[in-house]
Amino acid sequence: MIDYRRYIVLLTAILVVSDATAQEPNTTKKAARRTRQAKYLETGGERKLEVVYKSIAGKDLKLDLYYPTVKRFEKCPVIVFTHGGGWAAGSRYKAGTGSFAIVFKRLIKQGFAIAPVSYRLVKKGSNVVMRDCVIDCKDAIRYLAKNSERLGIDPMRICVMGDSAGGHIAQMLLLTSADQLPGDASLSKVSYQMAAGVSWYGPCDFEKIDLFNHNDRANFRDRFEARIMGSDSDPKDNLARYREVSPINYLNNDSPPLLMIQGDKDTTIPVKHAYYMKEKAEAVQAPVEIVIIKNSGHNWRRVDADIEPSRDAIIKRTVQFFVDQVRPPH
């Protein structure tokens, strides 16, 4: 006679082991993916990793600092990298991957230090809004400037680069003055000078909502209000907040040089932003250059045909822009 109780116990044990075995490869793959994502920039040179530049709301905000491997000066210019991700996602580790890694490794060989930074993200219930992302990144620059002697950084030659939301933040860092958008009190009254900035497919103006309407469709709705205003803001503050986080409003004839590179088929951040920024720059005689990439969507994705200029050309132009604008000290 079959002992069904023993049979059920044995079958259950087999299923548990089988399930664990089946899950193990997936767990390993996920761990490997996380390892690949959390990747530092491999330069073969000196670097300072996981540097806390400020703490806020119980969270440490960090940056990494990669030093030049050649052409190193006593005080080297630094490029602060602000990652994309819609102000709500992404990480500074993006600097060690893809086209960004190529750009930064080439710049390190040209005598630049590279500083990818983390910032608070706009998450539901966090009370973090877009201006906070900008303030955090400005505090990262203030930290570098305040500690420039110890870190070997030239506070008078600070550059920025970012993509998408990070491109917007980079424009804000470049065009606002050191005392605008104050943050951590311990980093206040720090002086520094911005030298140049590059924005890959970053927006320049949130007040002019039509700039985000890539195909001029009717009944287009603003999708950024929650990220700009937060959940408990007063509607009467809308215009001031929209203008505050729009880089175009800080552009003037004393602005440092800005290079904007945009794809002509980008539906996330339409090419209209580059053209509009150039129009304003010409009106106020500000040094803004735009490069339009044909057949390119967001992140230089190919749309219908090969992008033109190529990704390699985009990388070369980005590197050369910084080299041309940031001269070594005499």
CSV table of C-alpha atoms in Angstrom, one decimal:
chain,number,residue,atom,x,y,z
A,1,MET,CA,0.0,0.0,0.0
A,2,ILE,CA,1.3,3.5,-1.0
A,3,ASP,CA,2.1,5.8,1.9
A,4,TYR,CA,0.7,9.0,0.4
A,5,ARG,CA,2.0,11.2,3.2
A,6,ARG,CA,5.6,10.2,2.5
A,7,TYR,CA,5.0,10.5,-1.2
A,8,ILE,CA,3.7,14.1,-0.8
A,9,VAL,CA,6.6,15.1,1.4
A,10,LEU,CA,9.1,13.7,-1.1
A,11,LEU,CA,7.4,15.4,-4.0
A,12,THR,CA,7.3,18.7,-2.2
A,13,ALA,CA,11.1,18.5,-1.5
A,14,ILE,CA,11.8,17.8,-5.1
A,15,LEU,CA,9.8,20.8,-6.2
A,16,VAL,CA,11.5,23.1,-3.7
A,17,VAL,CA,14.9,22.1,-4.9
A,18,SER,CA,13.9,22.3,-8.6
A,19,ASP,CA,12.5,25.8,-8.0
A,20,ALA,CA,15.6,27.0,-6.2
A,21,THR,CA,17.8,25.5,-9.0
A,22,ALA,CA,15.6,27.2,-11.7
A,23,GLN,CA,15.8,30.6,-9.9
A,24,GLU,CA,19.6,30.5,-9.4
A,25,PRO,CA,20.6,31.4,-12.9
A,26,ASN,CA,18.2,34.4,-13.0
A,27,THR,CA,19.5,35.6,-9.6
A,28,THR,CA,23.1,35.3,-10.9
A,29,LYS,CA,22.2,37.1,-14.1
A,30,LYS,CA,20.6,39.9,-12.1
A,31,ALA,CA,23.6,40.3,-9.9
A,32,ALA,CA,25.9,40.3,-12.9
A,33,ARG,CA,23.7,43.0,-14.5
A,34,ARG,CA,23.9,45.1,-11.4
A,35,THR,CA,27.7,44.7,-11.3
A,36,ARG,CA,27.9,45.9,-15.0
A,37,GLN,CA,25.7,48.9,-14.2
A,38,ALA,CA,27.7,50.0,-11.2
A,39,LYS,CA,30.8,50.5,-13.2
A,40,TYR,CA,33.5,53.1,-12.5
A,41,LEU,CA,35.5,54.7,-15.3
A,42,GLU,CA,38.6,52.6,-15.9
A,43,THR,CA,41.4,55.0,-16.7
A,44,GLY,CA,44.5,53.4,-15.2
A,45,GLY,CA,45.2,56.7,-13.4
A,46,GLU,CA,44.5,58.2,-10.0
A,47,ARG,CA,40.9,58.4,-8.9
A,48,LYS,CA,38.9,59.2,-5.8
A,49,LEU,CA,35.7,57.2,-5.6
A,50,GLU,CA,32.5,57.6,-3.5
A,51,VAL,CA,33.4,61.0,-2.2
A,52,VAL,CA,30.6,62.5,-0.1
A,53,TYR,CA,30.0,66.1,-1.1
A,54,LYS,CA,27.0,66.7,1.1
A,55,SER,CA,24.4,65.0,3.2
A,56,ILE,CA,20.7,65.8,3.0
A,57,ALA,CA,17.5,64.2,4.4
A,58,GLY,CA,19.6,61.4,5.8
A,59,LYS,CA,21.2,60.6,2.5
A,60,ASP,CA,24.9,61.0,1.4
A,61,LEU,CA,25.3,62.4,-2.0
A,62,LYS,CA,28.5,61.4,-3.7
A,63,LEU,CA,30.8,62.1,-6.6
A,64,ASP,CA,33.8,60.3,-8.2
A,65,LEU,CA,36.9,62.1,-9.3
A,66,TYR,CA,39.1,60.9,-12.1
A,67,TYR,CA,42.4,62.6,-12.7
A,68,PRO,CA,44.3,63.2,-16.0
A,69,THR,CA,46.7,60.5,-17.0
A,70,VAL,CA,48.8,62.9,-19.1
A,71,LYS,CA,49.1,66.6,-19.5
A,72,ARG,CA,48.3,67.0,-15.8
A,73,PHE,CA,48.7,70.5,-14.3
A,74,GLU,CA,49.1,71.4,-10.6
A,75,LYS,CA,45.5,72.5,-10.8
A,76,CYS,CA,43.6,70.7,-13.5
A,77,PRO,CA,40.3,71.8,-15.2
A,78,VAL,CA,37.4,69.5,-14.2
A,79,ILE,CA,34.3,68.4,-16.2
A,80,VAL,CA,31.3,67.7,-13.9
A,81,PHE,CA,29.0,65.0,-15.5
A,82,THR,CA,25.3,65.1,-14.8
A,83,HIS,CA,23.5,61.9,-15.8
A,84,GLY,CA,20.1,61.7,-17.6
A,85,GLY,CA,17.0,59.7,-16.5
A,86,GLY,CA,14.1,62.2,-16.5
A,87,TRP,CA,15.3,63.7,-13.2
A,88,ALA,CA,13.8,60.5,-11.6
A,89,ALA,CA,16.2,57.7,-12.6
A,90,GLY,CA,19.8,56.9,-13.7
A,91,SER,CA,23.1,57.2,-11.9
A,92,ARG,CA,26.5,58.8,-12.2
A,93,TYR,CA,27.9,55.3,-13.1
A,94,LYS,CA,26.7,56.0,-16.6
A,95,ALA,CA,30.0,57.9,-17.0
A,96,GLY,CA,31.8,54.6,-17.2
A,97,THR,CA,29.7,53.1,-20.0
A,98,GLY,CA,29.1,53.5,-23.8
A,99,SER,CA,29.9,56.7,-25.5
A,100,PHE,CA,30.4,58.6,-22.2
A,101,ALA,CA,33.3,56.4,-21.3
A,102,ILE,CA,34.9,57.1,-24.7
A,103,VAL,CA,34.4,60.8,-24.3
A,104,PHE,CA,35.8,61.0,-20.8
A,105,LYS,CA,38.8,58.7,-21.4
A,106,ARG,CA,39.8,61.0,-24.3
A,107,LEU,CA,39.4,64.1,-22.2
A,108,ILE,CA,41.4,62.6,-19.3
A,109,LYS,CA,44.2,62.2,-21.8
A,110,GLN,CA,43.8,65.9,-22.7
A,111,GLY,CA,44.5,67.0,-19.1
A,112,PHE,CA,40.9,67.2,-17.7
A,113,ALA,CA,39.7,65.7,-14.5
A,114,ILE,CA,36.2,64.1,-14.7
A,115,ALA,CA,33.6,64.3,-11.8
A,116,PRO,CA,30.4,62.3,-12.3
A,117,VAL,CA,27.9,63.4,-9.6
A,118,SER,CA,24.9,61.8,-7.9
A,119,TYR,CA,21.9,64.0,-7.1
A,120,ARG,CA,18.5,63.5,-5.4
A,121,LEU,CA,15.9,62.0,-7.8
A,122,VAL,CA,12.3,63.1,-8.3
A,123,LYS,CA,10.4,60.2,-6.8
A,124,LYS,CA,6.8,60.0,-5.8
A,125,GLY,CA,6.4,61.0,-2.2
A,126,SER,CA,10.0,62.3,-1.9
A,127,ASN,CA,9.2,66.0,-2.0
A,128,VAL,CA,12.1,66.3,-4.4
A,129,VAL,CA,11.6,68.5,-7.4
A,130,MET,CA,13.6,69.5,-10.5
A,131,ARG,CA,15.2,72.5,-8.8
A,132,ASP,CA,16.6,70.2,-6.1
A,133,CYS,CA,18.4,68.2,-8.7
A,134,VAL,CA,20.0,71.4,-10.0
A,135,ILE,CA,20.9,72.6,-6.4
A,136,ASP,CA,22.5,69.3,-5.6
A,137,CYS,CA,24.7,69.4,-8.6
A,138,LYS,CA,25.6,73.1,-7.9
A,139,ASP,CA,26.6,72.0,-4.4
A,140,ALA,CA,28.9,69.3,-6.0
A,141,ILE,CA,30.6,72.1,-7.9
A,142,ARG,CA,30.8,74.2,-4.8
A,143,TYR,CA,32.4,71.3,-2.9
A,144,LEU,CA,35.0,70.9,-5.6
A,145,ALA,CA,35.7,74.6,-5.6
A,146,LYS,CA,35.9,74.8,-1.8
A,147,ASN,CA,38.3,71.9,-1.6
A,148,SER,CA,40.2,72.8,-4.8
A,149,GLU,CA,43.6,73.1,-3.1
A,150,ARG,CA,43.3,69.6,-1.5
A,151,LEU,CA,41.8,68.0,-4.6
A,152,GLY,CA,44.1,69.7,-7.2
A,153,ILE,CA,41.2,71.3,-9.1
A,154,ASP,CA,41.2,74.6,-10.8
A,155,PRO,CA,38.0,76.4,-9.5
A,156,MET,CA,38.3,78.9,-12.4
A,157,ARG,CA,38.0,76.2,-15.1
A,158,ILE,CA,35.0,74.1,-14.3
A,159,CYS,CA,33.1,72.5,-17.1
A,160,VAL,CA,29.9,70.5,-17.4
A,161,MET,CA,28.4,67.8,-19.5
A,162,GLY,CA,25.1,65.9,-19.4
A,163,ASP,CA,22.6,64.1,-21.4
A,164,SER,CA,18.8,64.5,-21.6
A,165,ALA,CA,17.7,65.6,-18.1
A,166,GLY,CA,21.4,65.8,-17.3
A,167,GLY,CA,21.8,68.0,-20.3
A,168,HIS,CA,19.3,70.4,-18.8
A,169,ILE,CA,21.1,70.3,-15.5
A,170,ALA,CA,24.4,70.9,-17.2
A,171,GLN,CA,23.0,74.0,-18.9
A,172,MET,CA,21.7,75.3,-15.6
A,173,LEU,CA,25.1,74.8,-13.9
A,174,LEU,CA,26.8,76.5,-16.8
A,175,LEU,CA,24.5,79.6,-17.1
A,176,THR,CA,23.6,80.3,-13.4
A,177,SER,CA,25.9,82.3,-11.2
A,178,ALA,CA,27.7,80.7,-8.2
A,179,ASP,CA,25.3,82.3,-5.7
A,180,GLN,CA,22.0,81.4,-7.5
A,181,LEU,CA,20.0,78.4,-6.3
A,182,PRO,CA,21.8,78.1,-3.0
A,183,GLY,CA,21.9,74.8,-1.2
A,184,ASP,CA,24.0,73.5,1.7
A,185,ALA,CA,24.9,76.3,4.0
A,186,SER,CA,28.4,74.9,4.5
A,187,LEU,CA,29.1,75.3,0.8
A,188,SER,CA,27.7,78.9,0.5
A,189,LYS,CA,29.9,81.8,-0.5
A,190,VAL,CA,32.2,79.6,-2.6
A,191,SER,CA,33.5,81.3,-5.7
A,192,TYR,CA,34.2,79.4,-9.0
A,193,GLN,CA,34.0,80.1,-12.7
A,194,MET,CA,32.3,78.0,-15.4
A,195,ALA,CA,34.4,77.6,-18.5
A,196,ALA,CA,32.3,75.5,-21.0
A,197,GLY,CA,29.4,73.1,-21.2
A,198,VAL,CA,28.0,70.4,-23.5
A,199,SER,CA,24.4,69.3,-23.5
A,200,TRP,CA,23.4,66.1,-25.4
A,201,TYR,CA,19.7,66.3,-26.2
A,202,GLY,CA,18.8,68.4,-23.1
A,203,PRO,CA,15.8,70.8,-22.9
A,204,CYS,CA,16.3,74.6,-22.5
A,205,ASP,CA,12.9,76.0,-21.7
A,206,PHE,CA,9.9,74.6,-19.8
A,207,GLU,CA,7.7,77.6,-20.0
A,208,LYS,CA,7.3,77.3,-23.7
A,209,ILE,CA,5.5,74.0,-23.7
A,210,ASP,CA,5.3,73.8,-27.5
A,211,LEU,CA,9.0,73.1,-27.7
A,212,PHE,CA,8.2,69.6,-26.4
A,213,ASN,CA,5.4,69.0,-29.0
A,214,HIS,CA,7.6,67.3,-31.7
A,215,ASN,CA,4.8,67.0,-34.2
A,216,ASP,CA,2.7,70.0,-33.3
A,217,ARG,CA,-0.3,67.9,-32.5
A,218,ALA,CA,-3.5,69.5,-31.0
A,219,ASN,CA,-4.3,69.3,-27.3
A,220,PHE,CA,-0.7,68.8,-26.4
A,221,ARG,CA,-0.3,68.5,-22.6
A,222,ASP,CA,2.6,69.5,-20.4
A,223,ARG,CA,4.2,66.3,-18.9
A,224,PHE,CA,6.7,68.0,-16.5
A,225,GLU,CA,4.6,70.0,-14.1
A,226,ALA,CA,4.8,67.4,-11.3
A,227,ARG,CA,8.6,67.2,-11.6
A,228,ILE,CA,8.9,71.0,-11.5
A,229,MET,CA,6.2,71.9,-8.9
A,230,GLY,CA,5.8,68.9,-6.6
A,231,SER,CA,2.6,67.8,-5.1
A,232,ASP,CA,2.1,70.5,-2.5
A,233,SER,CA,3.0,73.6,-4.4
A,234,ASP,CA,0.8,76.7,-4.8
A,235,PRO,CA,-0.5,77.1,-8.4
A,236,LYS,CA,0.3,80.8,-8.3
A,237,ASP,CA,4.0,79.8,-8.1
A,238,ASN,CA,3.9,77.9,-11.4
A,239,LEU,CA,5.3,80.6,-13.7
A,240,ALA,CA,8.2,81.5,-11.4
A,241,ARG,CA,9.2,77.9,-10.9
A,242,TYR,CA,9.0,77.1,-14.6
A,243,ARG,CA,11.2,80.1,-15.4
A,244,GLU,CA,13.6,79.3,-12.6
A,245,VAL,CA,14.5,75.9,-14.0
A,246,SER,CA,14.6,77.0,-17.7
A,247,PRO,CA,18.3,77.6,-18.7
A,248,ILE,CA,17.4,79.9,-21.5
A,249,ASN,CA,16.4,82.6,-18.9
A,250,TYR,CA,20.0,82.8,-17.7
A,251,LEU,CA,21.6,83.3,-21.1
A,252,ASN,CA,23.4,86.6,-21.7
A,253,ASN,CA,26.5,87.9,-23.6
A,254,ASP,CA,28.7,87.0,-20.6
A,255,SER,CA,27.7,83.4,-20.6
A,256,PRO,CA,30.3,80.7,-21.0
A,257,PRO,CA,30.4,78.8,-24.3
A,258,LEU,CA,27.7,76.1,-24.7
A,259,LEU,CA,27.5,73.3,-27.3
A,260,MET,CA,24.1,71.7,-27.8
A,261,ILE,CA,23.8,68.5,-29.8
A,262,GLN,CA,20.3,67.3,-30.7
A,263,GLY,CA,18.7,64.7,-32.9
A,264,ASP,CA,16.3,66.0,-35.6
A,265,LYS,CA,13.9,63.0,-35.0
A,266,ASP,CA,14.0,63.1,-31.2
A,267,THR,CA,10.4,62.8,-29.8
A,268,THR,CA,11.5,63.0,-26.2
A,269,ILE,CA,13.4,66.3,-26.3
A,270,PRO,CA,12.6,67.7,-29.7
A,271,VAL,CA,15.3,69.5,-31.8
A,272,LYS,CA,13.2,72.7,-31.4
A,273,HIS,CA,15.1,73.2,-28.1
A,274,ALA,CA,18.4,73.6,-29.9
A,275,TYR,CA,17.0,76.0,-32.5
A,276,TYR,CA,15.2,78.1,-29.8
A,277,MET,CA,18.3,78.3,-27.7
A,278,LYS,CA,20.4,79.4,-30.7
A,279,GLU,CA,17.8,82.1,-31.6
A,280,LYS,CA,17.9,83.5,-28.1
A,281,ALA,CA,21.7,83.3,-28.1
A,282,GLU,CA,22.0,85.3,-31.3
A,283,ALA,CA,19.6,87.9,-29.8
A,284,VAL,CA,21.7,88.5,-26.7
A,285,GLN,CA,25.1,87.7,-28.4
A,286,ALA,CA,25.8,84.6,-26.2
A,287,PRO,CA,28.3,81.9,-27.3
A,288,VAL,CA,26.0,79.0,-28.2
A,289,GLU,CA,26.8,76.5,-30.9
A,290,ILE,CA,24.3,73.8,-32.0
A,291,VAL,CA,24.9,70.6,-33.9
A,292,ILE,CA,21.9,68.8,-35.4
A,293,ILE,CA,22.2,65.1,-35.9
A,294,LYS,CA,20.1,63.8,-38.9
A,295,ASN,CA,18.0,60.7,-38.5
A,296,SER,CA,18.6,60.6,-34.7
A,297,GLY,CA,16.1,60.0,-32.0
A,298,HIS,CA,16.9,60.2,-28.2
A,299,ASN,CA,20.2,58.7,-27.1
A,300,TRP,CA,21.4,58.9,-30.7
A,301,ARG,CA,19.0,56.1,-31.7
A,302,ARG,CA,18.9,55.5,-35.5
A,303,VAL,CA,15.5,56.5,-37.0
A,304,ASP,CA,14.8,55.4,-40.6
A,305,ALA,CA,18.5,55.8,-41.7
A,306,ASP,CA,22.0,56.0,-40.3
A,307,ILE,CA,22.6,59.0,-38.1
A,308,GLU,CA,24.6,61.8,-39.6
A,309,PRO,CA,27.1,62.9,-38.4
A,310,SER,CA,28.0,59.6,-36.9
A,311,ARG,CA,28.3,58.7,-33.2
A,312,ASP,CA,32.1,58.8,-33.5
A,313,ALA,CA,31.8,62.3,-35.0
A,314,ILE,CA,29.6,63.4,-32.1
A,315,ILE,CA,32.2,62.1,-29.6
A,316,LYS,CA,35.1,63.8,-31.4
A,317,ARG,CA,33.2,67.2,-31.6
A,318,THR,CA,32.4,67.0,-27.9
A,319,VAL,CA,36.0,66.3,-26.9
A,320,GLN,CA,37.3,69.0,-29.2
A,321,PHE,CA,34.9,71.6,-27.9
A,322,PHE,CA,36.2,71.3,-24.4
A,323,VAL,CA,39.8,71.3,-25.6
A,324,ASP,CA,39.2,74.4,-27.7
A,325,GLN,CA,37.4,76.3,-24.9
A,326,VAL,CA,39.5,75.4,-21.9
A,327,ARG,CA,43.1,76.6,-22.5
A,328,PRO,CA,45.9,75.4,-20.2
A,329,PRO,CA,47.3,78.1,-17.9
A,330,HIS,CA,50.3,80.1,-19.1
